[in-house]
Amino acid sequence: MLTYLVAFILFSNFFVGILLGISSIGGFLLPLIFVGFLQLPLRDSLALSFFSFAVAGLIGAYYYWKAGNMDVKLATYLSIGSIPGALIGVKLNVLIPDDTAKLLLYLFVLLSGISLLVKNKNSNNNGPNGITKSRILDSKASILIIGLISAAICSLTGAGGPILLVPLLSNLGISIRVAVGVCLLNSVVIAIPSVFGYFQYTDMDNFAILLAASILGQIIGTMIGSFLSNKVKLNHLSVSIALLTVVSSTYMIIVLFI
């Protein structure tokens, strides 16, 4: 049984790592697989997931930074806001019903994905994504607030930060590739306090073995995905992210009501 569990976790992280490396979206699948399919304890699943997010974020962010697709200033202010946000999310996890928090997140993600599809279709090339950069991003306070709220939601529900931030930043005028790079780096900042928060609640036997399998699969998958991402055209990447966002959020909403 343990061998099967280790193998499945290894493969799951490998597959999700490829998605994260290519688009920075897909991390939300891990807690869904761990809790829904493998029926692991919730907080053990979240601890494993956020460890994986941290590994994937570091590797992916490096590749995007190396390719020149990183706004360091934007990532820094988002991350400053994300640290307390992640801690708040962990604390709220024990107070707010999981289904309620997930439903709010998935509805927001669904609307963001639809909006990104529409904006991509109607792009007039006025900015990085066919729209002018929003003045919201000129305000340090606004960026800090975005980082805090998104991190709180992500750490609360177990969803990866990029699933929420990539479409949001894209709609605010940041190019898709830069948005992905920024969000991968930010996901590391969200993951670290979340890991410490959920790790204290883990009680599974063989947790260290499962964690090692998660990290190994994530490293290999993210490196492959990050390499492939540079070979994807910008508009294709934009559409892929939007479609993945819409499909995944719709699926999760349906699952909540089954």
Coordinates of C-alpha atoms in Angstrom, one line a residue:
M1 CA 0.0 0.0 0.0
L2 CA 2.8 2.4 0.9
T3 CA 4.6 1.6 -2.4
Y4 CA 1.5 2.4 -4.4
L5 CA 0.9 5.6 -2.4
V6 CA 4.5 6.8 -2.9
A7 CA 4.4 6.0 -6.7
F8 CA 1.1 7.8 -7.1
I9 CA 2.3 10.9 -5.3
L10 CA 5.5 10.9 -7.3
F11 CA 3.6 10.7 -10.6
S12 CA 1.0 13.3 -9.5
N13 CA 3.7 15.8 -8.6
F14 CA 5.5 15.1 -11.9
F15 CA 2.4 15.8 -13.9
V16 CA 1.4 18.9 -12.0
G17 CA 5.0 20.0 -12.0
I18 CA 5.0 20.1 -15.8
L19 CA 1.8 22.2 -15.7
L20 CA 3.4 24.6 -13.2
G21 CA 6.6 24.9 -15.2
I22 CA 4.7 25.7 -18.4
S23 CA 2.0 28.0 -17.1
S24 CA 2.4 28.3 -13.3
I25 CA -1.2 27.0 -13.0
G26 CA -2.2 23.5 -11.9
G27 CA -1.0 23.3 -8.4
F28 CA -4.5 23.3 -7.1
L29 CA -4.8 19.8 -8.5
L30 CA -2.5 18.4 -5.8
P31 CA -4.7 18.9 -2.7
L32 CA -7.7 17.7 -4.9
I33 CA -5.8 14.5 -5.7
F34 CA -4.5 14.0 -2.2
V35 CA -7.8 14.7 -0.4
G36 CA -10.4 13.6 -3.0
F37 CA -8.7 10.6 -4.6
L38 CA -6.2 9.3 -2.1
Q39 CA -8.3 10.4 0.9
L40 CA -5.3 11.6 2.9
P41 CA -6.0 13.9 5.9
L42 CA -6.7 17.5 4.9
R43 CA -3.8 19.2 6.7
D44 CA -1.3 16.5 5.7
S45 CA -2.4 17.0 2.1
L46 CA -2.0 20.8 2.4
A47 CA 1.5 20.4 3.9
L48 CA 2.6 18.1 1.1
S49 CA 1.0 20.4 -1.5
F50 CA 2.7 23.6 -0.2
F51 CA 6.1 21.9 0.0
S52 CA 5.6 21.1 -3.7
F53 CA 4.5 24.6 -4.5
A54 CA 7.7 26.0 -2.9
V55 CA 9.9 23.6 -4.9
A56 CA 8.1 24.3 -8.2
G57 CA 8.1 28.0 -7.6
L58 CA 11.8 28.2 -7.0
I59 CA 12.7 26.2 -10.1
G60 CA 10.1 27.9 -12.4
A61 CA 10.9 31.4 -11.2
Y62 CA 14.6 30.8 -11.9
Y63 CA 13.9 29.8 -15.5
Y64 CA 11.6 32.8 -16.1
W65 CA 14.1 35.2 -14.5
K66 CA 16.9 33.7 -16.7
A67 CA 14.7 34.3 -19.7
G68 CA 14.0 37.9 -18.7
N69 CA 10.4 37.3 -17.8
M70 CA 10.5 38.7 -14.2
D71 CA 9.3 42.0 -12.7
V72 CA 11.4 41.9 -9.6
K73 CA 9.8 45.1 -8.1
L74 CA 6.3 43.8 -8.6
A75 CA 7.2 40.4 -7.2
T76 CA 8.9 41.9 -4.2
Y77 CA 5.8 44.0 -3.1
L78 CA 3.4 41.1 -3.8
S79 CA 5.6 38.9 -1.6
I80 CA 5.8 41.4 1.2
G81 CA 2.0 41.4 1.4
S82 CA 1.8 37.6 0.9
I83 CA 3.8 36.7 4.1
P84 CA 1.1 37.9 6.6
G85 CA -1.6 36.9 4.1
A86 CA -0.4 33.2 4.1
L87 CA -0.3 33.2 7.9
I88 CA -3.8 34.6 8.1
G89 CA -5.0 31.9 5.6
V90 CA -3.7 29.1 7.7
K91 CA -5.4 30.5 10.9
L92 CA -8.7 30.9 9.0
N93 CA -8.5 27.3 7.8
V94 CA -9.8 26.1 11.2
L95 CA -12.5 28.7 11.4
I96 CA -14.1 28.8 7.9
P97 CA -15.8 25.8 6.3
D98 CA -13.6 24.4 3.5
D99 CA -16.4 24.2 1.0
T100 CA -17.4 27.8 1.5
A101 CA -13.8 29.1 1.0
K102 CA -13.3 26.9 -2.0
L103 CA -16.5 28.0 -3.7
L104 CA -15.6 31.7 -3.4
L105 CA -12.1 31.0 -4.8
Y106 CA -13.3 29.0 -7.7
L107 CA -16.0 31.5 -8.7
F108 CA -13.4 34.3 -8.7
V109 CA -11.0 32.1 -10.8
L110 CA -13.7 31.2 -13.2
L111 CA -14.6 34.9 -13.8
S112 CA -10.9 35.8 -14.2
G113 CA -10.4 33.1 -16.8
I114 CA -13.4 34.1 -18.8
S115 CA -12.2 37.7 -18.7
L116 CA -8.7 36.8 -19.8
L117 CA -10.2 34.8 -22.8
V118 CA -12.3 37.8 -23.8
K119 CA -9.5 40.3 -23.5
N120 CA -7.1 38.0 -25.4
K121 CA -9.6 37.7 -28.3
N122 CA -10.3 41.4 -28.4
S123 CA -6.7 42.5 -28.0
N124 CA -5.7 45.6 -29.9
N125 CA -2.0 45.5 -28.9
N126 CA -2.2 48.6 -26.8
G127 CA 0.0 47.0 -24.1
P128 CA 1.7 43.7 -23.1
N129 CA -1.6 41.8 -23.4
G130 CA -3.4 44.2 -25.7
I131 CA -4.4 46.4 -22.8
T132 CA -2.6 49.3 -21.1
K133 CA -1.0 48.6 -17.7
S134 CA -3.4 49.5 -15.0
R135 CA -2.7 52.4 -12.6
I136 CA -3.5 50.0 -9.7
L137 CA 0.0 48.6 -10.2
D138 CA 1.5 52.0 -9.7
S139 CA 0.4 52.0 -6.1
K140 CA 2.6 50.1 -3.7
A141 CA -0.2 49.8 -1.2
S142 CA -2.5 48.2 -3.8
I143 CA 0.1 45.6 -4.7
L144 CA 0.6 44.8 -1.0
I145 CA -3.1 44.4 -0.5
I146 CA -3.3 42.1 -3.6
G147 CA -0.5 40.0 -2.3
L148 CA -2.1 39.8 1.2
I149 CA -5.6 38.8 0.0
S150 CA -4.5 36.4 -2.7
A151 CA -2.1 34.7 -0.2
A152 CA -4.7 34.4 2.4
I153 CA -7.2 32.8 0.0
C154 CA -4.5 30.4 -1.4
S155 CA -3.2 29.3 1.9
L156 CA -6.7 28.8 3.3
T157 CA -7.9 26.6 0.4
G158 CA -4.7 24.9 -0.7
A159 CA -4.8 26.4 -4.1
G160 CA -1.6 27.5 -5.7
G161 CA -1.1 31.3 -5.8
P162 CA -0.7 31.6 -9.6
I163 CA -4.2 30.2 -10.3
L164 CA -5.6 33.4 -8.9
L165 CA -2.8 35.9 -9.6
V166 CA -1.9 35.1 -13.2
P167 CA -5.3 36.0 -14.7
L168 CA -5.5 39.0 -12.4
L169 CA -2.1 40.4 -13.3
S170 CA -2.8 39.7 -17.0
N171 CA -6.1 41.7 -16.8
L172 CA -4.2 44.5 -15.1
G173 CA -1.8 44.8 -18.2
I174 CA 1.1 42.6 -17.3
S175 CA 2.4 40.3 -20.1
I176 CA 1.5 36.6 -19.6
R177 CA 5.1 35.5 -19.4
V178 CA 6.1 38.1 -16.8
A179 CA 2.9 37.4 -14.8
V180 CA 3.8 33.7 -14.8
G181 CA 7.3 34.4 -13.6
V182 CA 6.2 36.8 -10.9
C183 CA 3.5 34.4 -9.6
L184 CA 5.9 31.5 -9.5
L185 CA 8.2 33.5 -7.3
N186 CA 5.3 34.7 -5.2
S187 CA 4.1 31.1 -4.7
V188 CA 7.3 30.3 -2.9
V189 CA 6.6 33.1 -0.4
I190 CA 3.0 31.9 0.1
A191 CA 4.2 28.3 0.5
I192 CA 6.8 28.8 3.2
P193 CA 4.6 30.1 6.0
S194 CA 1.8 27.8 4.9
V195 CA 4.2 24.8 5.2
F196 CA 5.1 25.8 8.7
G197 CA 1.5 26.4 9.6
Y198 CA 0.1 23.1 8.3
F199 CA 3.2 21.0 9.2
Q200 CA 2.5 21.2 12.9
Y201 CA -0.9 19.5 12.3
T202 CA 0.5 16.5 10.3
D203 CA 0.1 13.1 11.9
M204 CA 0.5 10.6 9.1
D205 CA 3.0 7.7 9.4
N206 CA 5.7 7.7 6.7
F207 CA 5.1 11.5 6.0
A208 CA 8.8 12.0 5.4
I209 CA 8.8 9.3 2.6
L210 CA 5.7 10.9 1.0
L211 CA 7.3 14.3 1.2
A212 CA 10.5 13.0 -0.5
A213 CA 8.4 11.5 -3.4
S214 CA 6.5 14.8 -3.7
I215 CA 9.7 16.9 -4.0
L216 CA 11.4 14.5 -6.4
G217 CA 8.4 14.4 -8.8
Q218 CA 8.0 18.1 -8.5
I219 CA 11.6 18.9 -9.3
I220 CA 11.7 16.7 -12.5
G221 CA 8.2 17.8 -13.7
T222 CA 8.8 21.6 -13.1
M223 CA 12.2 21.5 -14.9
I224 CA 10.7 19.8 -17.9
G225 CA 7.7 22.2 -17.9
S226 CA 9.9 25.3 -17.6
F227 CA 12.0 24.2 -20.5
L228 CA 8.9 23.6 -22.7
S229 CA 7.4 27.0 -21.7
N230 CA 10.0 28.9 -23.7
K231 CA 8.9 27.1 -26.8
V232 CA 5.3 28.1 -26.5
K233 CA 4.1 31.2 -28.4
L234 CA 2.8 34.1 -26.3
N235 CA -0.8 34.0 -27.5
H236 CA -1.0 30.2 -27.2
L237 CA 0.3 30.4 -23.7
S238 CA -2.3 33.1 -22.9
V239 CA -5.2 31.0 -24.3
S240 CA -3.9 27.8 -22.6
I241 CA -3.8 29.5 -19.2
A242 CA -7.3 31.0 -19.7
L243 CA -8.8 27.7 -20.8
L244 CA -7.1 25.7 -18.0
T245 CA -8.4 28.3 -15.5
V246 CA -12.0 28.1 -16.8
V247 CA -12.1 24.3 -17.1
S248 CA -10.4 23.6 -13.7
S249 CA -12.5 26.1 -11.8
T250 CA -15.8 24.8 -13.4
Y251 CA -14.9 21.2 -12.6
M252 CA -14.1 22.1 -9.0
I253 CA -17.4 24.0 -8.5
I254 CA -19.3 20.9 -9.9
V255 CA -17.4 18.6 -7.5
L256 CA -18.3 20.7 -4.5
F257 CA -22.0 20.1 -5.2
I258 CA -21.8 16.4 -6.0

